[in-house]
Tab-separated table of N, CA and C in Angstrom:
chain	number	residue	atom	x	y	z
A	24	UNK	N	-265.343	-5.308	-112.019
A	24	UNK	CA	-266.135	-6.768	-111.126
A	24	UNK	C	-265.240	-7.908	-110.978
A	25	UNK	N	-265.728	-8.257	-110.465
A	25	UNK	CA	-265.111	-9.759	-109.564
A	25	UNK	C	-265.747	-10.842	-109.933
A	26	UNK	N	-264.983	-12.106	-109.868
A	26	UNK	CA	-265.754	-13.172	-109.985
A	26	UNK	C	-266.008	-13.872	-109.360
A	27	UNK	N	-267.281	-14.311	-108.915
A	27	UNK	CA	-267.653	-15.036	-107.934
A	27	UNK	C	-267.299	-16.403	-107.317
A	28	UNK	N	-266.582	-15.749	-107.068
A	28	UNK	CA	-266.083	-17.388	-105.656
A	28	UNK	C	-266.702	-18.803	-104.952
A	29	UNK	N	-266.067	-18.998	-105.213
A	29	UNK	CA	-265.760	-20.750	-105.047
A	29	UNK	C	-265.988	-21.690	-104.358
A	30	UNK	N	-266.690	-22.408	-103.826
A	30	UNK	CA	-266.403	-22.738	-102.699
A	30	UNK	C	-264.939	-23.049	-101.846
A	31	UNK	N	-263.440	-23.538	-102.710
A	31	UNK	CA	-263.027	-23.951	-102.467
A	31	UNK	C	-261.875	-22.032	-101.996
A	32	UNK	N	-262.300	-21.021	-103.366
A	32	UNK	CA	-261.998	-19.949	-102.876
A	32	UNK	C	-262.618	-20.165	-101.194
A	33	UNK	N	-263.462	-20.617	-100.834
A	33	UNK	CA	-264.463	-19.458	-99.690
A	33	UNK	C	-263.050	-20.424	-98.060
A	34	UNK	N	-262.928	-21.322	-98.736
A	34	UNK	CA	-261.943	-22.174	-97.809
A	34	UNK	C	-260.283	-22.182	-97.529
A	35	UNK	N	-260.224	-21.153	-99.222
A	35	UNK	CA	-258.614	-20.686	-98.807
A	35	UNK	C	-257.956	-19.564	-97.782
A	36	UNK	N	-258.785	-18.668	-98.486
A	36	UNK	CA	-259.857	-17.741	-97.779
A	36	UNK	C	-259.949	-17.228	-95.627
A	37	UNK	N	-260.743	-18.556	-95.921
A	37	UNK	CA	-261.490	-19.277	-94.750
A	37	UNK	C	-259.618	-20.172	-93.558
A	38	UNK	N	-259.266	-20.728	-93.975
A	38	UNK	CA	-257.569	-20.483	-93.793
A	38	UNK	C	-256.621	-19.992	-93.521
A	39	UNK	N	-256.327	-19.523	-94.580
A	39	UNK	CA	-255.558	-18.410	-94.806
A	39	UNK	C	-255.403	-16.997	-93.087
A	40	UNK	N	-257.620	-17.053	-93.040
A	40	UNK	CA	-257.327	-15.961	-91.702
A	40	UNK	C	-257.271	-16.363	-90.354
A	41	UNK	N	-257.452	-18.158	-90.302
A	41	UNK	CA	-257.473	-18.432	-88.916
A	41	UNK	C	-255.626	-18.986	-88.816
A	42	UNK	N	-255.327	-19.465	-90.266
A	42	UNK	CA	-253.507	-19.246	-90.082
A	42	UNK	C	-252.825	-17.921	-89.481
A	43	UNK	N	-253.417	-16.679	-90.293
A	43	UNK	CA	-253.011	-15.636	-89.521
A	43	UNK	C	-253.559	-15.325	-88.564
A	44	UNK	N	-254.786	-15.559	-87.526
A	44	UNK	CA	-255.262	-15.352	-86.515
A	44	UNK	C	-253.695	-16.159	-85.690
A	45	UNK	N	-253.935	-17.752	-86.005
A	45	UNK	CA	-253.147	-18.297	-85.476
A	45	UNK	C	-251.518	-18.076	-84.554
A	46	UNK	N	-250.276	-17.413	-86.331
A	46	UNK	CA	-249.368	-16.637	-85.600
A	46	UNK	C	-249.388	-15.575	-84.858
A	47	UNK	N	-249.942	-14.864	-84.853
A	47	UNK	CA	-250.435	-13.737	-84.672
A	47	UNK	C	-249.837	-13.340	-82.693
A	48	UNK	N	-251.319	-15.191	-82.385
A	48	UNK	CA	-251.106	-15.336	-81.174
A	48	UNK	C	-250.332	-15.321	-80.309
A	49	UNK	N	-250.279	-15.429	-78.986
A	49	UNK	CA	-249.149	-15.814	-78.336
A	49	UNK	C	-248.742	-17.808	-77.509
A	50	UNK	N	-248.046	-17.718	-77.063
A	50	UNK	CA	-247.650	-19.795	-77.043
A	50	UNK	C	-248.958	-19.338	-76.167
A	51	UNK	N	-248.485	-18.257	-74.479
A	51	UNK	CA	-250.141	-18.750	-73.824
A	51	UNK	C	-252.163	-19.122	-74.977
A	52	UNK	N	-251.934	-18.321	-75.423
A	52	UNK	CA	-253.118	-18.338	-75.916
A	52	UNK	C	-253.624	-20.099	-77.005
A	53	UNK	N	-252.805	-19.991	-76.881
A	53	UNK	CA	-253.026	-20.829	-77.932
A	53	UNK	C	-253.225	-22.011	-77.462
A	54	UNK	N	-252.675	-22.154	-76.346
A	54	UNK	CA	-252.484	-23.597	-75.485
A	54	UNK	C	-253.257	-23.340	-74.591
A	55	UNK	N	-254.144	-22.540	-73.900
A	55	UNK	CA	-254.804	-21.623	-73.491
A	55	UNK	C	-255.351	-22.945	-71.626
A	56	UNK	N	-253.579	-22.818	-71.605
A	56	UNK	CA	-254.111	-23.160	-70.442
A	56	UNK	C	-253.588	-24.990	-70.561
A	57	UNK	N	-253.922	-25.574	-71.441
A	57	UNK	CA	-253.165	-26.485	-71.018
A	57	UNK	C	-251.574	-26.683	-71.527
A	58	UNK	N	-251.127	-28.434	-71.250
A	58	UNK	CA	-249.888	-27.783	-70.862
A	58	UNK	C	-249.911	-28.974	-72.154
A	59	UNK	N	-248.138	-28.721	-73.520
A	59	UNK	CA	-247.437	-29.103	-74.805
A	59	UNK	C	-248.455	-30.776	-74.639
A	60	UNK	N	-247.836	-30.664	-73.095
A	60	UNK	CA	-247.928	-33.130	-73.654
A	60	UNK	C	-250.472	-32.694	-73.730
A	61	UNK	N	-250.250	-32.871	-72.764
A	61	UNK	CA	-252.247	-32.658	-73.343
A	61	UNK	C	-253.010	-32.929	-74.177
A	62	UNK	N	-251.947	-31.126	-75.300
A	62	UNK	CA	-253.212	-31.449	-76.037
A	62	UNK	C	-252.123	-32.211	-77.497
A	63	UNK	N	-251.079	-32.640	-76.870
A	63	UNK	CA	-250.150	-34.008	-77.870
A	63	UNK	C	-251.073	-35.056	-78.483
A	64	UNK	N	-251.403	-35.012	-76.174
A	64	UNK	CA	-252.183	-36.991	-77.038
A	64	UNK	C	-253.600	-36.838	-76.616
A	65	UNK	N	-254.619	-35.558	-76.427
A	65	UNK	CA	-255.244	-35.530	-77.241
A	65	UNK	C	-255.396	-35.553	-78.767
A	66	UNK	N	-254.639	-34.828	-79.523
A	66	UNK	CA	-254.652	-35.115	-81.183
A	66	UNK	C	-253.937	-36.245	-81.125
A	67	UNK	N	-253.313	-36.967	-80.297
A	67	UNK	CA	-252.865	-38.143	-81.127
A	67	UNK	C	-253.428	-39.118	-80.312
A	68	UNK	N	-254.641	-39.238	-79.888
A	68	UNK	CA	-255.524	-39.886	-79.780
A	68	UNK	C	-257.114	-39.654	-81.175
A	69	UNK	N	-257.223	-38.466	-81.093
A	69	UNK	CA	-258.112	-37.848	-82.961
A	69	UNK	C	-257.142	-38.822	-83.413
A	70	UNK	N	-256.154	-39.030	-83.852
A	70	UNK	CA	-255.536	-39.574	-85.959
A	70	UNK	C	-256.010	-40.623	-84.783
A	71	UNK	N	-256.162	-41.495	-84.086
A	71	UNK	CA	-255.627	-42.454	-84.130
A	71	UNK	C	-257.317	-43.071	-84.356
A	72	UNK	N	-258.567	-42.647	-83.593
A	72	UNK	CA	-259.272	-43.143	-83.512
A	72	UNK	C	-260.096	-42.593	-85.474
A	73	UNK	N	-259.063	-41.321	-86.187
A	73	UNK	CA	-259.371	-41.793	-86.952
A	73	UNK	C	-259.318	-42.381	-88.006
A	74	UNK	N	-257.740	-42.779	-87.469
A	74	UNK	CA	-257.149	-44.254	-88.177
A	74	UNK	C	-257.890	-45.379	-87.978
A	75	UNK	N	-258.429	-45.777	-87.302
A	75	UNK	CA	-259.498	-46.827	-87.166
A	75	UNK	C	-261.110	-46.954	-87.860
A	76	UNK	N	-261.345	-45.430	-88.239
A	76	UNK	CA	-262.283	-45.991	-88.679
A	76	UNK	C	-261.957	-45.866	-90.448
A	77	UNK	N	-260.970	-44.580	-90.416
A	77	UNK	CA	-260.414	-46.257	-91.594
A	77	UNK	C	-260.881	-46.805	-92.761
A	78	UNK	N	-260.107	-46.902	-91.528
A	78	UNK	CA	-259.497	-48.662	-91.743
A	78	UNK	C	-260.648	-49.649	-91.876
A	79	UNK	N	-262.177	-49.666	-90.750
A	79	UNK	CA	-263.634	-49.613	-90.572
A	79	UNK	C	-264.253	-49.771	-92.567
A	80	UNK	N	-263.668	-48.140	-92.833
A	80	UNK	CA	-264.403	-48.501	-94.372
A	80	UNK	C	-263.915	-48.406	-94.929
A	81	UNK	N	-262.628	-48.925	-94.980
A	81	UNK	CA	-261.311	-49.866	-95.849
A	81	UNK	C	-261.641	-51.333	-95.889
A	82	UNK	N	-262.683	-51.290	-94.978
A	82	UNK	CA	-262.767	-52.821	-94.740
A	82	UNK	C	-264.098	-52.986	-94.907
A	83	UNK	N	-264.862	-52.071	-95.020
A	83	UNK	CA	-265.927	-52.551	-95.263
A	83	UNK	C	-266.544	-52.520	-96.661
A	84	UNK	N	-265.695	-51.770	-97.437
A	84	UNK	CA	-265.133	-51.692	-98.587
A	84	UNK	C	-265.172	-52.539	-100.142
A	85	UNK	N	-263.314	-53.077	-99.542
A	85	UNK	CA	-263.555	-54.445	-99.313
A	85	UNK	C	-264.590	-55.813	-99.528
A	86	UNK	N	-264.651	-55.500	-98.345
A	86	UNK	CA	-266.324	-56.944	-98.018
A	86	UNK	C	-266.670	-56.488	-99.123
A	87	UNK	N	-267.155	-55.361	-99.072
A	87	UNK	CA	-268.833	-54.881	-100.756
A	87	UNK	C	-268.044	-55.927	-102.103
A	88	UNK	N	-266.870	-55.064	-102.004
A	88	UNK	CA	-266.495	-55.774	-103.311
A	88	UNK	C	-266.276	-56.863	-103.807
A	89	UNK	N	-265.367	-57.934	-102.512
A	89	UNK	CA	-265.766	-59.109	-103.011
A	89	UNK	C	-267.379	-59.676	-102.644
A	90	UNK	N	-267.805	-58.961	-102.220
A	90	UNK	CA	-269.464	-59.766	-102.248
A	90	UNK	C	-269.551	-59.586	-103.940
A	91	UNK	N	-269.174	-58.235	-104.147
A	91	UNK	CA	-269.702	-57.975	-105.816
A	91	UNK	C	-268.310	-59.020	-106.106
A	92	UNK	N	-267.987	-59.356	-106.661
A	92	UNK	CA	-266.950	-59.743	-107.529
A	92	UNK	C	-267.910	-61.902	-107.464
A	93	UNK	N	-268.206	-61.860	-106.231
A	93	UNK	CA	-268.871	-63.038	-106.152
A	93	UNK	C	-270.502	-63.359	-106.936
A	94	UNK	N	-271.083	-62.130	-106.966
A	94	UNK	CA	-271.706	-62.318	-106.985
A	94	UNK	C	-272.125	-62.029	-108.975
A	95	UNK	N	-271.323	-61.720	-109.412
A	95	UNK	CA	-271.126	-61.866	-110.773
A	95	UNK	C	-270.231	-62.999	-111.416
A	96	UNK	N	-269.761	-63.597	-110.090
A	96	UNK	CA	-268.590	-65.025	-110.712
A	96	UNK	C	-270.615	-66.138	-110.828
A	97	UNK	N	-271.292	-65.411	-110.401
A	97	UNK	CA	-272.171	-66.667	-110.704
A	97	UNK	C	-273.104	-66.448	-111.569
A	98	UNK	N	-273.449	-65.511	-112.319
A	98	UNK	CA	-273.690	-64.977	-113.223
A	98	UNK	C	-274.030	-65.714	-114.436
A	99	UNK	N	-275.003	-66.469	-115.313
A	99	UNK	CA	-275.006	-67.428	-116.335
A	99	UNK	C	-274.232	-66.910	-117.502
A	100	UNK	N	-273.510	-68.126	-117.610
A	100	UNK	CA	-273.146	-67.426	-119.309
A	100	UNK	C	-272.153	-66.873	-119.397
A	101	UNK	N	-271.934	-65.660	-118.126
A	101	UNK	CA	-270.768	-65.005	-117.541
A	101	UNK	C	-268.805	-65.476	-118.350
A	102	UNK	N	-269.449	-65.990	-117.973
A	102	UNK	CA	-267.737	-67.135	-117.775
A	102	UNK	C	-267.432	-67.954	-118.812
A	103	UNK	N	-268.243	-68.088	-119.603
A	103	UNK	CA	-268.792	-69.509	-120.837
A	103	UNK	C	-268.149	-68.691	-122.107
A	104	UNK	N	-268.020	-67.239	-122.030
A	104	UNK	CA	-267.245	-66.920	-123.198
A	104	UNK	C	-266.292	-66.596	-123.478
A	105	UNK	N	-265.590	-66.816	-124.692
A	105	UNK	CA	-263.900	-66.192	-124.500
A	105	UNK	C	-264.212	-64.641	-125.466
A	106	UNK	N	-263.020	-64.619	-125.133
A	106	UNK	CA	-262.915	-63.151	-125.746
A	106	UNK	C	-262.753	-62.925	-126.580
A	107	UNK	N	-262.682	-63.497	-127.670
A	107	UNK	CA	-262.673	-63.306	-129.263
A	107	UNK	C	-264.565	-63.141	-129.665
A	108	UNK	N	-264.778	-63.751	-128.520
A	108	UNK	CA	-266.739	-63.868	-128.446
A	108	UNK	C	-267.095	-62.500	-127.877
A	109	UNK	N	-266.843	-62.059	-127.658
A	109	UNK	CA	-267.226	-60.720	-126.631
A	109	UNK	C	-267.011	-60.320	-127.172
A	110	UNK	N	-265.437	-59.933	-128.132
A	110	UNK	CA	-265.253	-58.806	-128.968
A	110	UNK	C	-265.959	-58.948	-130.233
A	111	UNK	N	-266.536	-60.188	-130.604
A	111	UNK	CA	-267.571	-60.093	-131.735
A	111	UNK	C	-268.383	-59.873	-130.792
A	112	UNK	N	-269.078	-59.871	-130.523
A	112	UNK	CA	-270.909	-59.148	-130.064
A	112	UNK	C	-270.158	-57.688	-130.191
A	113	UNK	N	-269.437	-57.480	-129.031
A	113	UNK	CA	-269.084	-56.141	-128.965
A	113	UNK	C	-269.532	-55.399	-130.504
A	114	UNK	N	-268.194	-55.889	-131.158
A	114	UNK	CA	-268.636	-55.223	-132.546
A	114	UNK	C	-269.989	-54.715	-132.681
A	115	UNK	N	-270.595	-56.562	-132.995
A	115	UNK	CA	-271.999	-56.242	-132.896
A	115	UNK	C	-272.892	-55.499	-132.865
A	116	UNK	N	-272.464	-54.684	-131.790
A	116	UNK	CA	-273.370	-54.187	-130.431
A	116	UNK	C	-272.912	-52.836	-131.455
A	117	UNK	N	-271.233	-52.223	-131.069
A	117	UNK	CA	-271.876	-51.448	-131.602
A	117	UNK	C	-272.238	-50.424	-133.713
A	118	UNK	N	-271.917	-51.167	-133.785
A	118	UNK	CA	-272.569	-51.968	-135.451
A	118	UNK	C	-273.610	-51.109	-135.653
A	119	UNK	N	-275.369	-52.449	-134.241
A	119	UNK	CA	-276.688	-52.467	-134.394
A	119	UNK	C	-277.122	-51.333	-133.885
A	120	UNK	N	-276.690	-50.389	-133.247
A	120	UNK	CA	-277.764	-49.572	-132.869
A	120	UNK	C	-278.459	-49.001	-132.298
A	121	UNK	N	-278.871	-50.531	-131.480
A	121	UNK	CA	-279.982	-50.362	-130.779
A	121	UNK	C	-279.241	-50.292	-129.061
A	122	UNK	N	-277.470	-49.871	-129.045
A	122	UNK	CA	-277.055	-49.749	-127.829
A	122	UNK	C	-276.599	-48.415	-127.995
A	123	UNK	N	-276.316	-48.149	-127.024
A	123	UNK	CA	-274.962	-46.614	-127.562
A	123	UNK	C	-273.901	-47.417	-126.541
A	124	UNK	N	-272.902	-47.238	-126.838
A	124	UNK	CA	-270.905	-47.525	-126.731
A	124	UNK	C	-270.134	-46.088	-126.709
A	125	UNK	N	-269.672	-45.773	-126.280
A	125	UNK	CA	-268.578	-44.654	-125.809
A	125	UNK	C	-267.918	-45.084	-127.385
A	126	UNK	N	-267.405	-44.102	-127.665
A	126	UNK	CA	-266.123	-44.560	-128.521
A	126	UNK	C	-265.467	-45.093	-128.697
A	127	UNK	N	-264.922	-46.373	-129.096
A	127	UNK	CA	-263.928	-47.251	-128.806
A	127	UNK	C	-263.717	-48.014	-129.660
A	128	UNK	N	-261.883	-47.912	-129.870
A	128	UNK	CA	-261.414	-49.238	-131.113
A	128	UNK	C	-261.631	-50.174	-130.102
A	129	UNK	N	-262.448	-51.712	-130.585
A	129	UNK	CA	-262.317	-52.325	-129.846
A	129	UNK	C	-261.441	-53.624	-130.664
A	130	UNK	N	-261.634	-53.087	-131.690
A	130	UNK	CA	-259.824	-53.848	-132.166
A	130	UNK	C	-258.819	-53.821	-130.704
A	131	UNK	N	-258.943	-52.497	-131.128
A	131	UNK	CA	-257.572	-52.148	-128.921
A	131	UNK	C	-257.455	-52.537	-128.278
A	132	UNK	N	-258.998	-53.445	-127.906
A	132	UNK	CA	-259.162	-53.448	-126.253
A	132	UNK	C	-258.443	-54.722	-125.970
A	133	UNK	N	-258.491	-55.303	-124.632
A	133	UNK	CA	-256.682	-55.662	-124.753
A	133	UNK	C	-258.147	-57.142	-123.841
A	134	UNK	N	-258.102	-58.761	-124.523
A	134	UNK	CA	-259.023	-59.385	-123.272
A	134	UNK	C	-260.121	-59.089	-122.688
A	135	UNK	N	-259.395	-58.544	-121.208
A	135	UNK	CA	-260.155	-58.136	-120.624
A	135	UNK	C	-260.862	-57.496	-119.677
A	136	UNK	N	-259.982	-56.067	-120.451
A	136	UNK	CA	-261.348	-55.462	-120.889
A	136	UNK	C	-262.849	-56.222	-121.607
A	137	UNK	N	-262.812	-56.530	-123.266
A	137	UNK	CA	-263.811	-56.406	-123.749
A	137	UNK	C	-264.873	-57.559	-123.190
A	138	UNK	N	-263.672	-59.002	-122.352
A	138	UNK	CA	-264.868	-59.455	-121.210
A	138	UNK	C	-265.413	-58.694	-120.259
A	139	UNK	N	-265.018	-57.835	-119.743
A	139	UNK	CA	-265.186	-56.951	-118.738
A	139	UNK	C	-266.693	-56.352	-119.392
A	140	UNK	N	-266.563	-55.211	-120.304
A	140	UNK	CA	-267.714	-54.128	-121.073
A	140	UNK	C	-268.603	-55.678	-121.456
A	141	UNK	N	-267.823	-57.288	-121.989
A	141	UNK	CA	-269.055	-57.701	-122.084
A	141	UNK	C	-270.213	-58.254	-121.027
A	142	UNK	N	-269.574	-58.537	-119.358
A	142	UNK	CA	-270.711	-58.689	-118.666
A	142	UNK	C	-271.539	-58.117	-118.190
A	143	UNK	N	-271.015	-56.005	-118.961
A	143	UNK	CA	-272.335	-55.494	-118.798
A	143	UNK	C	-272.817	-55.905	-119.132
A	144	UNK	N	-272.789	-56.097	-119.998
A	144	UNK	CA	-274.022	-56.683	-120.980
A	144	UNK	C	-275.196	-57.712	-120.521
A	145	UNK	N	-274.457	-58.820	-119.801
A	145	UNK	CA	-275.512	-59.653	-119.435
A	145	UNK	C	-276.207	-59.480	-118.791
A	146	UNK	N	-274.832	-58.263	-116.849
A	146	UNK	CA	-275.645	-58.030	-116.151
A	146	UNK	C	-276.916	-56.718	-116.723
A	147	UNK	N	-277.115	-57.295	-117.419
A	147	UNK	CA	-278.028	-55.720	-118.021
A	147	UNK	C	-279.297	-56.326	-118.854
A	148	UNK	N	-278.843	-58.068	-118.992
A	148	UNK	CA	-279.921	-58.432	-119.467
A	148	UNK	C	-279.784	-58.379	-121.572
A	149	UNK	N	-278.368	-58.210	-121.404
A	149	UNK	CA	-278.637	-57.549	-123.803
A	149	UNK	C	-278.635	-58.581	-123.838
A	150	UNK	N	-277.477	-59.881	-123.424
A	150	UNK	CA	-276.750	-60.610	-124.658
A	150	UNK	C	-278.071	-61.531	-125.413
A	151	UNK	N	-278.211	-61.945	-125.728
A	151	UNK	CA	-278.795	-62.676	-126.687
A	151	UNK	C	-278.901	-64.146	-126.197
A	152	UNK	N	-279.729	-65.170	-126.356
A	152	UNK	CA	-279.225	-65.876	-125.762
A	152	UNK	C	-278.053	-67.281	-126.457
A	153	UNK	N	-277.986	-66.897	-127.891
A	153	UNK	CA	-276.602	-67.665	-128.907
A	153	UNK	C	-275.117	-67.417	-128.452
A	154	UNK	N	-275.118	-66.111	-127.026
A	154	UNK	CA	-273.926	-65.751	-126.421
A	154	UNK	C	-273.517	-66.108	-125.002
A	155	UNK	N	-275.256	-66.451	-124.406
A	155	UNK	CA	-275.480	-66.732	-123.207
A	155	UNK	C	-274.640	-67.551	-123.561
A	156	UNK	N	-275.750	-67.808	-121.578
A	156	UNK	CA	-276.186	-69.240	-120.880
A	156	UNK	C	-277.113	-69.710	-122.111
A	157	UNK	N	-277.530	-71.197	-122.679
A	157	UNK	CA	-278.317	-72.183	-122.943
A	157	UNK	C	-279.440	-71.644	-122.716
A	158	UNK	N	-279.158	-71.737	-121.257
A	158	UNK	CA	-280.764	-72.441	-121.092
A	158	UNK	C	-281.945	-70.951	-120.796
A	159	UNK	N	-281.677	-69.744	-120.781
A	159	UNK	CA	-282.642	-68.111	-121.155
A	159	UNK	C	-283.180	-69.027	-121.136
């Protein structure tokens, strides 16, 4: 009995069959009456369009990331906490049992990682007023 094939296996089989078929065809059959220059030009046009689309998507993702970063910078209390205070809060939160945190060595977290994790708590609205902004 054979193991069921995964979609990746199915794709590999299809590509192997397609390659075998193309290798067995004559040049005239592959070109289908068109000149090599015309096929190359069409391929380059498709490649150029794909590159432009990828660039548009990267730009949109970068704009979204920038907007998200700007929104984070406007969160009250997120920039007013030192790394030591953030680590103290995280240590307390890990031991409190109210929050589930992945197993981490909090003492080994970099200051930047501790502040980023603290900012997640701020965004979730679970940071107590004494640690965050006093206006809450």
